[in-house]
Amino acid sequence: DAKTVEPAAGYVIPLGLAAVAQAANPDQLRRGNTALVVTYGMGVHWAKAASRAYPGQIEILDLRTLNPLDFAAVVAATRRHGKVLVLTEEPLLNSFAESLAGRIQRHCFEVLDAPVFTLGAANLPAIALNVELERQMLPSAAKVAVALAELLAY
């Protein structure tokens, strides 16, 4: 999914415009059995892989750019689902993901069915050079699946 044919020379990603990377099933949405993953970069791929365990229940919103941020798309998607996971590659402590989770809770509190979950890298000063330690430090599809299970059970 990360590999694509090289786009035409005029191809651009519009700044400040998020895209739905994966939509939830309308039946699951009507029943209230869905959650939203707000992410970007590798988080999109981790979320897609994790969502295979929850067919039709997960919408993935790819932010594509962080500044400018398409906060209107985040709010609209949050209102559809009521359960949100903000997924990032960076360490969580004082991160963009924590800030975004706070903004979502501030602006969408009345429609949330659960606290906004966040998932990111472990709070370490640098990325580990050992492959196994790096695997433990960074988010993965398996870690996202665990967070989604907890979020959906709320």
N, C-alpha and C. Protein backbone atom coordinates (compact mmCIF):
# COMPACT_ATOMS: atom_id res chain seq x y z
N ASP A 1 0.82 -1.20 0.00
CA ASP A 1 0.00 0.00 0.00
C ASP A 1 0.87 1.26 0.00
N ALA A 2 2.08 1.16 0.54
CA ALA A 2 2.96 2.32 0.56
C ALA A 2 3.64 2.52 -0.79
N LYS A 3 3.66 1.48 -1.62
CA LYS A 3 4.28 1.60 -2.94
C LYS A 3 3.23 2.02 -3.95
N THR A 4 3.58 3.00 -4.77
CA THR A 4 2.66 3.43 -5.82
C THR A 4 3.46 3.75 -7.07
N VAL A 5 2.75 3.85 -8.16
CA VAL A 5 3.37 4.32 -9.38
C VAL A 5 3.70 5.79 -9.18
N GLU A 6 4.83 6.23 -9.70
CA GLU A 6 5.20 7.63 -9.53
C GLU A 6 4.14 8.53 -10.16
N PRO A 7 3.66 9.53 -9.40
CA PRO A 7 2.61 10.39 -9.94
C PRO A 7 3.14 11.32 -11.02
N ALA A 8 2.23 11.93 -11.76
CA ALA A 8 2.60 12.88 -12.80
C ALA A 8 3.32 14.07 -12.17
N ALA A 9 4.03 14.81 -12.98
CA ALA A 9 4.84 15.94 -12.48
C ALA A 9 3.99 16.99 -11.78
N GLY A 10 2.73 17.15 -12.18
CA GLY A 10 1.88 18.17 -11.59
C GLY A 10 1.18 17.74 -10.31
N TYR A 11 1.48 16.55 -9.82
CA TYR A 11 0.80 16.03 -8.62
C TYR A 11 1.27 16.77 -7.38
N VAL A 12 0.32 17.25 -6.60
CA VAL A 12 0.66 17.90 -5.33
C VAL A 12 -0.33 17.45 -4.27
N ILE A 13 0.12 17.42 -3.04
CA ILE A 13 -0.78 17.19 -1.91
C ILE A 13 -1.16 18.56 -1.39
N PRO A 14 -2.45 18.87 -1.38
CA PRO A 14 -2.85 20.21 -0.93
C PRO A 14 -2.54 20.42 0.55
N LEU A 15 -1.97 21.56 0.87
CA LEU A 15 -1.65 21.88 2.26
C LEU A 15 -2.93 22.11 3.04
N GLY A 16 -2.96 21.57 4.25
CA GLY A 16 -4.09 21.82 5.14
C GLY A 16 -5.36 21.11 4.77
N LEU A 17 -5.27 20.02 4.02
CA LEU A 17 -6.46 19.27 3.62
C LEU A 17 -6.26 17.79 3.94
N ALA A 18 -6.93 17.32 4.98
CA ALA A 18 -6.84 15.91 5.38
C ALA A 18 -7.60 15.04 4.39
N ALA A 19 -7.33 13.74 4.41
CA ALA A 19 -8.01 12.79 3.52
C ALA A 19 -8.41 11.56 4.32
N VAL A 20 -9.57 11.02 4.00
CA VAL A 20 -10.00 9.77 4.63
C VAL A 20 -9.24 8.64 3.93
N ALA A 21 -8.34 8.00 4.66
CA ALA A 21 -7.56 6.90 4.11
C ALA A 21 -8.35 5.60 4.11
N GLN A 22 -9.31 5.50 5.03
CA GLN A 22 -10.17 4.32 5.11
C GLN A 22 -11.47 4.74 5.80
N ALA A 23 -12.58 4.43 5.18
CA ALA A 23 -13.89 4.78 5.75
C ALA A 23 -14.46 3.60 6.53
N ALA A 24 -15.27 3.91 7.51
CA ALA A 24 -15.96 2.87 8.28
C ALA A 24 -17.22 2.45 7.52
N ASN A 25 -17.68 1.25 7.80
CA ASN A 25 -18.90 0.71 7.20
C ASN A 25 -20.11 1.48 7.73
N PRO A 26 -21.02 1.94 6.85
CA PRO A 26 -22.19 2.69 7.30
C PRO A 26 -23.06 1.93 8.30
N ASP A 27 -23.18 0.61 8.16
CA ASP A 27 -23.96 -0.18 9.12
C ASP A 27 -23.33 -0.13 10.51
N GLN A 28 -22.02 -0.31 10.55
CA GLN A 28 -21.30 -0.25 11.84
C GLN A 28 -21.42 1.16 12.44
N LEU A 29 -21.37 2.16 11.58
CA LEU A 29 -21.48 3.55 12.03
C LEU A 29 -22.86 3.81 12.65
N ARG A 30 -23.91 3.32 12.01
CA ARG A 30 -25.27 3.49 12.54
C ARG A 30 -25.43 2.82 13.90
N ARG A 31 -24.78 1.67 14.07
CA ARG A 31 -24.87 0.93 15.34
C ARG A 31 -23.97 1.51 16.43
N GLY A 32 -23.12 2.47 16.07
CA GLY A 32 -22.22 3.06 17.06
C GLY A 32 -21.03 2.18 17.40
N ASN A 33 -20.66 1.30 16.48
CA ASN A 33 -19.56 0.35 16.69
C ASN A 33 -18.27 0.79 16.00
N THR A 34 -18.04 2.09 15.88
CA THR A 34 -16.88 2.55 15.12
C THR A 34 -15.97 3.43 15.97
N ALA A 35 -14.77 3.62 15.45
CA ALA A 35 -13.81 4.53 16.06
C ALA A 35 -13.03 5.22 14.95
N LEU A 36 -12.44 6.34 15.28
CA LEU A 36 -11.66 7.13 14.35
C LEU A 36 -10.20 7.10 14.76
N VAL A 37 -9.32 6.89 13.79
CA VAL A 37 -7.88 7.02 14.02
C VAL A 37 -7.42 8.26 13.26
N VAL A 38 -6.89 9.23 13.99
CA VAL A 38 -6.34 10.45 13.39
C VAL A 38 -4.83 10.28 13.39
N THR A 39 -4.22 10.32 12.20
CA THR A 39 -2.81 10.01 12.11
C THR A 39 -2.20 10.62 10.86
N TYR A 40 -0.94 10.30 10.61
CA TYR A 40 -0.21 10.75 9.43
C TYR A 40 1.02 9.87 9.28
N GLY A 41 1.65 9.90 8.13
CA GLY A 41 2.88 9.14 7.91
C GLY A 41 2.70 7.65 8.11
N MET A 42 3.64 7.03 8.83
CA MET A 42 3.58 5.58 9.08
C MET A 42 2.34 5.17 9.86
N GLY A 43 1.78 6.09 10.62
CA GLY A 43 0.58 5.79 11.38
C GLY A 43 -0.57 5.32 10.51
N VAL A 44 -0.64 5.84 9.29
CA VAL A 44 -1.70 5.41 8.36
C VAL A 44 -1.55 3.92 8.08
N HIS A 45 -0.35 3.46 7.84
CA HIS A 45 -0.10 2.05 7.51
C HIS A 45 -0.31 1.15 8.73
N TRP A 46 0.14 1.60 9.91
CA TRP A 46 -0.10 0.83 11.13
C TRP A 46 -1.59 0.70 11.40
N ALA A 47 -2.32 1.81 11.22
CA ALA A 47 -3.76 1.80 11.48
C ALA A 47 -4.50 0.90 10.49
N LYS A 48 -4.10 0.94 9.22
CA LYS A 48 -4.75 0.07 8.22
C LYS A 48 -4.52 -1.40 8.56
N ALA A 49 -3.30 -1.73 8.94
CA ALA A 49 -3.00 -3.12 9.29
C ALA A 49 -3.78 -3.54 10.54
N ALA A 50 -3.84 -2.68 11.54
CA ALA A 50 -4.55 -3.00 12.78
C ALA A 50 -6.05 -3.11 12.55
N SER A 51 -6.58 -2.31 11.64
CA SER A 51 -8.03 -2.29 11.42
C SER A 51 -8.55 -3.57 10.78
N ARG A 52 -7.67 -4.39 10.25
CA ARG A 52 -8.12 -5.67 9.67
C ARG A 52 -8.78 -6.55 10.73
N ALA A 53 -8.43 -6.35 11.99
CA ALA A 53 -9.03 -7.12 13.08
C ALA A 53 -10.43 -6.62 13.43
N TYR A 54 -10.80 -5.45 12.90
CA TYR A 54 -12.10 -4.83 13.20
C TYR A 54 -12.76 -4.40 11.89
N PRO A 55 -13.19 -5.35 11.07
CA PRO A 55 -13.69 -5.02 9.73
C PRO A 55 -14.86 -4.03 9.78
N GLY A 56 -14.69 -2.94 9.03
CA GLY A 56 -15.75 -1.95 8.89
C GLY A 56 -15.93 -1.03 10.08
N GLN A 57 -15.13 -1.19 11.13
CA GLN A 57 -15.33 -0.41 12.35
C GLN A 57 -14.40 0.79 12.48
N ILE A 58 -13.40 0.88 11.63
CA ILE A 58 -12.37 1.91 11.82
C ILE A 58 -12.32 2.86 10.63
N GLU A 59 -12.41 4.16 10.92
CA GLU A 59 -12.14 5.19 9.92
C GLU A 59 -10.76 5.74 10.21
N ILE A 60 -9.97 5.93 9.16
CA ILE A 60 -8.62 6.47 9.32
C ILE A 60 -8.57 7.81 8.60
N LEU A 61 -8.26 8.85 9.36
CA LEU A 61 -8.13 10.19 8.80
C LEU A 61 -6.64 10.52 8.71
N ASP A 62 -6.14 10.65 7.49
CA ASP A 62 -4.74 10.99 7.24
C ASP A 62 -4.63 12.51 7.20
N LEU A 63 -3.96 13.09 8.19
CA LEU A 63 -3.84 14.54 8.27
C LEU A 63 -3.04 15.11 7.10
N ARG A 64 -2.07 14.38 6.62
CA ARG A 64 -1.18 14.75 5.52
C ARG A 64 -0.30 15.95 5.82
N THR A 65 -0.83 17.02 6.38
CA THR A 65 -0.01 18.15 6.83
C THR A 65 -0.41 18.51 8.25
N LEU A 66 0.56 18.92 9.04
CA LEU A 66 0.29 19.30 10.43
C LEU A 66 0.12 20.80 10.59
N ASN A 67 0.74 21.55 9.71
CA ASN A 67 0.60 23.00 9.73
C ASN A 67 0.63 23.53 8.31
N PRO A 68 -0.50 23.93 7.77
CA PRO A 68 -1.79 24.09 8.44
C PRO A 68 -2.48 22.74 8.68
N LEU A 69 -3.24 22.69 9.76
CA LEU A 69 -3.96 21.49 10.16
C LEU A 69 -5.42 21.60 9.74
N ASP A 70 -5.96 20.54 9.17
CA ASP A 70 -7.38 20.52 8.78
C ASP A 70 -8.21 20.11 9.99
N PHE A 71 -8.32 21.02 10.96
CA PHE A 71 -9.03 20.70 12.20
C PHE A 71 -10.52 20.52 11.95
N ALA A 72 -11.05 21.17 10.95
CA ALA A 72 -12.48 21.00 10.62
C ALA A 72 -12.77 19.55 10.24
N ALA A 73 -11.86 18.92 9.51
CA ALA A 73 -12.05 17.50 9.14
C ALA A 73 -11.96 16.61 10.38
N VAL A 74 -11.07 16.95 11.30
CA VAL A 74 -10.93 16.19 12.54
C VAL A 74 -12.21 16.28 13.35
N VAL A 75 -12.76 17.49 13.48
CA VAL A 75 -13.99 17.69 14.24
C VAL A 75 -15.15 16.95 13.59
N ALA A 76 -15.28 17.05 12.27
CA ALA A 76 -16.39 16.38 11.57
C ALA A 76 -16.31 14.86 11.76
N ALA A 77 -15.12 14.30 11.63
CA ALA A 77 -14.95 12.85 11.79
C ALA A 77 -15.19 12.43 13.24
N THR A 78 -14.75 13.25 14.18
CA THR A 78 -14.98 12.95 15.60
C THR A 78 -16.47 12.93 15.89
N ARG A 79 -17.21 13.86 15.33
CA ARG A 79 -18.67 13.91 15.54
C ARG A 79 -19.35 12.68 14.96
N ARG A 80 -18.80 12.11 13.89
CA ARG A 80 -19.38 10.89 13.29
C ARG A 80 -19.20 9.67 14.19
N HIS A 81 -18.05 9.60 14.86
CA HIS A 81 -17.69 8.36 15.56
C HIS A 81 -17.78 8.43 17.08
N GLY A 82 -17.40 9.53 17.69
CA GLY A 82 -17.46 9.65 19.14
C GLY A 82 -16.32 8.98 19.89
N LYS A 83 -15.49 8.22 19.20
CA LYS A 83 -14.33 7.56 19.81
C LYS A 83 -13.13 7.82 18.91
N VAL A 84 -12.04 8.34 19.51
CA VAL A 84 -10.90 8.79 18.71
C VAL A 84 -9.59 8.28 19.29
N LEU A 85 -8.72 7.82 18.40
CA LEU A 85 -7.34 7.48 18.74
C LEU A 85 -6.45 8.38 17.90
N VAL A 86 -5.58 9.16 18.55
CA VAL A 86 -4.59 9.97 17.84
C VAL A 86 -3.29 9.18 17.86
N LEU A 87 -2.80 8.85 16.68
CA LEU A 87 -1.63 7.97 16.52
C LEU A 87 -0.49 8.75 15.89
N THR A 88 0.70 8.63 16.49
CA THR A 88 1.87 9.34 15.99
C THR A 88 3.12 8.48 16.09
N GLU A 89 4.15 8.85 15.35
CA GLU A 89 5.45 8.17 15.43
C GLU A 89 6.32 8.78 16.53
N GLU A 90 6.05 10.00 16.92
CA GLU A 90 6.89 10.72 17.87
C GLU A 90 6.61 10.27 19.31
N PRO A 91 7.55 10.53 20.23
CA PRO A 91 7.27 10.27 21.64
C PRO A 91 6.08 11.13 22.09
N LEU A 92 5.22 10.57 22.94
CA LEU A 92 3.97 11.25 23.30
C LEU A 92 4.13 12.46 24.21
N LEU A 93 5.07 12.41 25.14
CA LEU A 93 5.18 13.46 26.14
C LEU A 93 5.35 14.83 25.49
N ASN A 94 4.41 15.74 25.76
CA ASN A 94 4.42 17.11 25.22
C ASN A 94 4.45 17.14 23.69
N SER A 95 3.75 16.24 23.07
CA SER A 95 3.81 16.09 21.62
C SER A 95 2.64 16.77 20.92
N PHE A 96 2.75 16.83 19.60
CA PHE A 96 1.65 17.31 18.76
C PHE A 96 0.41 16.46 18.99
N ALA A 97 0.59 15.15 19.12
CA ALA A 97 -0.56 14.23 19.31
C ALA A 97 -1.30 14.54 20.60
N GLU A 98 -0.58 14.80 21.68
CA GLU A 98 -1.24 15.15 22.94
C GLU A 98 -1.96 16.49 22.82
N SER A 99 -1.35 17.43 22.13
CA SER A 99 -1.98 18.73 21.93
C SER A 99 -3.26 18.58 21.10
N LEU A 100 -3.19 17.78 20.05
CA LEU A 100 -4.37 17.56 19.21
C LEU A 100 -5.46 16.84 19.99
N ALA A 101 -5.10 15.87 20.81
CA ALA A 101 -6.09 15.17 21.64
C ALA A 101 -6.78 16.15 22.58
N GLY A 102 -6.03 17.08 23.14
CA GLY A 102 -6.61 18.10 24.00
C GLY A 102 -7.57 19.00 23.25
N ARG A 103 -7.19 19.39 22.04
CA ARG A 103 -8.08 20.24 21.22
C ARG A 103 -9.36 19.49 20.87
N ILE A 104 -9.24 18.22 20.54
CA ILE A 104 -10.43 17.42 20.21
C ILE A 104 -11.35 17.36 21.42
N GLN A 105 -10.79 17.08 22.59
CA GLN A 105 -11.62 17.00 23.80
C GLN A 105 -12.26 18.34 24.12
N ARG A 106 -11.55 19.42 23.89
CA ARG A 106 -12.08 20.76 24.16
C ARG A 106 -13.23 21.10 23.23
N HIS A 107 -13.09 20.79 21.95
CA HIS A 107 -14.09 21.21 20.95
C HIS A 107 -15.18 20.17 20.71
N CYS A 108 -14.96 18.93 21.10
CA CYS A 108 -15.93 17.86 20.80
C CYS A 108 -16.39 17.11 22.04
N PHE A 109 -16.18 17.66 23.20
CA PHE A 109 -16.45 16.95 24.45
C PHE A 109 -17.86 16.36 24.50
N GLU A 110 -18.84 17.10 24.04
CA GLU A 110 -20.23 16.67 24.16
C GLU A 110 -20.59 15.49 23.26
N VAL A 111 -19.78 15.22 22.25
CA VAL A 111 -20.09 14.10 21.36
C VAL A 111 -19.18 12.89 21.60
N LEU A 112 -18.23 13.02 22.52
CA LEU A 112 -17.30 11.91 22.77
C LEU A 112 -17.95 10.84 23.64
N ASP A 113 -17.75 9.59 23.24
CA ASP A 113 -18.23 8.44 24.02
C ASP A 113 -17.12 7.84 24.87
N ALA A 114 -15.91 8.34 24.72
CA ALA A 114 -14.74 7.85 25.45
C ALA A 114 -13.70 8.96 25.46
N PRO A 115 -12.74 8.90 26.39
CA PRO A 115 -11.65 9.88 26.32
C PRO A 115 -10.88 9.68 25.02
N VAL A 116 -10.27 10.74 24.54
CA VAL A 116 -9.45 10.63 23.33
C VAL A 116 -8.18 9.87 23.71
N PHE A 117 -7.94 8.75 23.03
CA PHE A 117 -6.74 7.94 23.27
C PHE A 117 -5.59 8.49 22.44
N THR A 118 -4.37 8.34 22.95
CA THR A 118 -3.17 8.69 22.19
C THR A 118 -2.22 7.50 22.21
N LEU A 119 -1.51 7.33 21.12
CA LEU A 119 -0.51 6.27 21.03
C LEU A 119 0.66 6.80 20.23
N GLY A 120 1.86 6.64 20.78
CA GLY A 120 3.06 7.10 20.09
C GLY A 120 4.26 6.31 20.58
N ALA A 121 5.43 6.80 20.22
CA ALA A 121 6.67 6.13 20.62
C ALA A 121 6.89 6.30 22.12
N ALA A 122 7.68 5.40 22.67
CA ALA A 122 8.06 5.50 24.09
C ALA A 122 8.85 6.79 24.30
N ASN A 123 8.76 7.35 25.48
CA ASN A 123 9.43 8.61 25.79
C ASN A 123 10.90 8.37 26.11
N LEU A 124 11.68 8.19 25.07
CA LEU A 124 13.12 7.97 25.20
C LEU A 124 13.84 9.11 24.49
N PRO A 125 15.08 9.40 24.87
CA PRO A 125 15.78 10.55 24.27
C PRO A 125 16.18 10.35 22.81
N ALA A 126 16.25 9.11 22.36
CA ALA A 126 16.66 8.85 20.98
C ALA A 126 16.10 7.50 20.54
N ILE A 127 16.08 7.28 19.23
CA ILE A 127 15.63 5.99 18.72
C ILE A 127 16.73 4.96 18.96
N ALA A 128 16.35 3.83 19.47
CA ALA A 128 17.31 2.77 19.77
C ALA A 128 17.98 2.28 18.49
N LEU A 129 19.25 1.91 18.59
CA LEU A 129 19.98 1.40 17.43
C LEU A 129 19.79 -0.10 17.26
N ASN A 130 19.39 -0.77 18.30
CA ASN A 130 19.12 -2.19 18.26
C ASN A 130 17.74 -2.41 17.65
N VAL A 131 17.62 -3.32 16.70
CA VAL A 131 16.36 -3.55 15.99
C VAL A 131 15.24 -3.96 16.95
N GLU A 132 15.54 -4.84 17.89
CA GLU A 132 14.50 -5.29 18.83
C GLU A 132 14.06 -4.15 19.75
N LEU A 133 15.00 -3.34 20.22
CA LEU A 133 14.63 -2.20 21.07
C LEU A 133 13.83 -1.16 20.29
N GLU A 134 14.20 -0.96 19.03
CA GLU A 134 13.44 -0.03 18.18
C GLU A 134 12.01 -0.53 18.01
N ARG A 135 11.85 -1.82 17.83
CA ARG A 135 10.53 -2.43 17.67
C ARG A 135 9.68 -2.20 18.92
N GLN A 136 10.32 -2.29 20.09
CA GLN A 136 9.60 -2.07 21.34
C GLN A 136 9.27 -0.59 21.56
N MET A 137 10.12 0.28 21.07
CA MET A 137 9.94 1.72 21.28
C MET A 137 8.84 2.31 20.41
N LEU A 138 8.81 1.93 19.15
CA LEU A 138 7.89 2.55 18.20
C LEU A 138 6.51 1.90 18.22
N PRO A 139 5.49 2.64 17.83
CA PRO A 139 4.17 2.02 17.67
C PRO A 139 4.23 0.95 16.57
N SER A 140 3.24 0.09 16.55
CA SER A 140 3.15 -0.96 15.53
C SER A 140 1.68 -1.28 15.32
N ALA A 141 1.40 -2.07 14.30
CA ALA A 141 0.02 -2.48 14.05
C ALA A 141 -0.54 -3.24 15.25
N ALA A 142 0.28 -4.07 15.88
CA ALA A 142 -0.19 -4.83 17.04
C ALA A 142 -0.55 -3.91 18.20
N LYS A 143 0.27 -2.89 18.44
CA LYS A 143 -0.02 -1.94 19.53
C LYS A 143 -1.26 -1.12 19.22
N VAL A 144 -1.44 -0.76 17.95
CA VAL A 144 -2.64 -0.01 17.54
C VAL A 144 -3.87 -0.89 17.73
N ALA A 145 -3.78 -2.16 17.38
CA ALA A 145 -4.92 -3.08 17.54
C ALA A 145 -5.34 -3.20 19.00
N VAL A 146 -4.37 -3.24 19.91
CA VAL A 146 -4.68 -3.31 21.35
C VAL A 146 -5.40 -2.03 21.79
N ALA A 147 -4.90 -0.88 21.35
CA ALA A 147 -5.54 0.40 21.71
C ALA A 147 -6.95 0.49 21.14
N LEU A 148 -7.13 0.01 19.91
CA LEU A 148 -8.46 0.03 19.29
C LEU A 148 -9.43 -0.88 20.02
N ALA A 149 -8.96 -2.03 20.47
CA ALA A 149 -9.83 -2.95 21.22
C ALA A 149 -10.33 -2.27 22.49
N GLU A 150 -9.44 -1.60 23.19
CA GLU A 150 -9.82 -0.89 24.42
C GLU A 150 -10.79 0.25 24.11
N LEU A 151 -10.51 0.99 23.05
CA LEU A 151 -11.35 2.13 22.68
C LEU A 151 -12.74 1.67 22.25
N LEU A 152 -12.82 0.64 21.42
CA LEU A 152 -14.11 0.13 20.95
C LEU A 152 -14.94 -0.46 22.09
N ALA A 153 -14.28 -0.98 23.12
CA ALA A 153 -14.99 -1.58 24.25
C ALA A 153 -15.59 -0.53 25.19
N TYR A 154 -15.21 0.72 25.04
CA TYR A 154 -15.70 1.78 25.92
C TYR A 154 -17.19 1.94 25.81
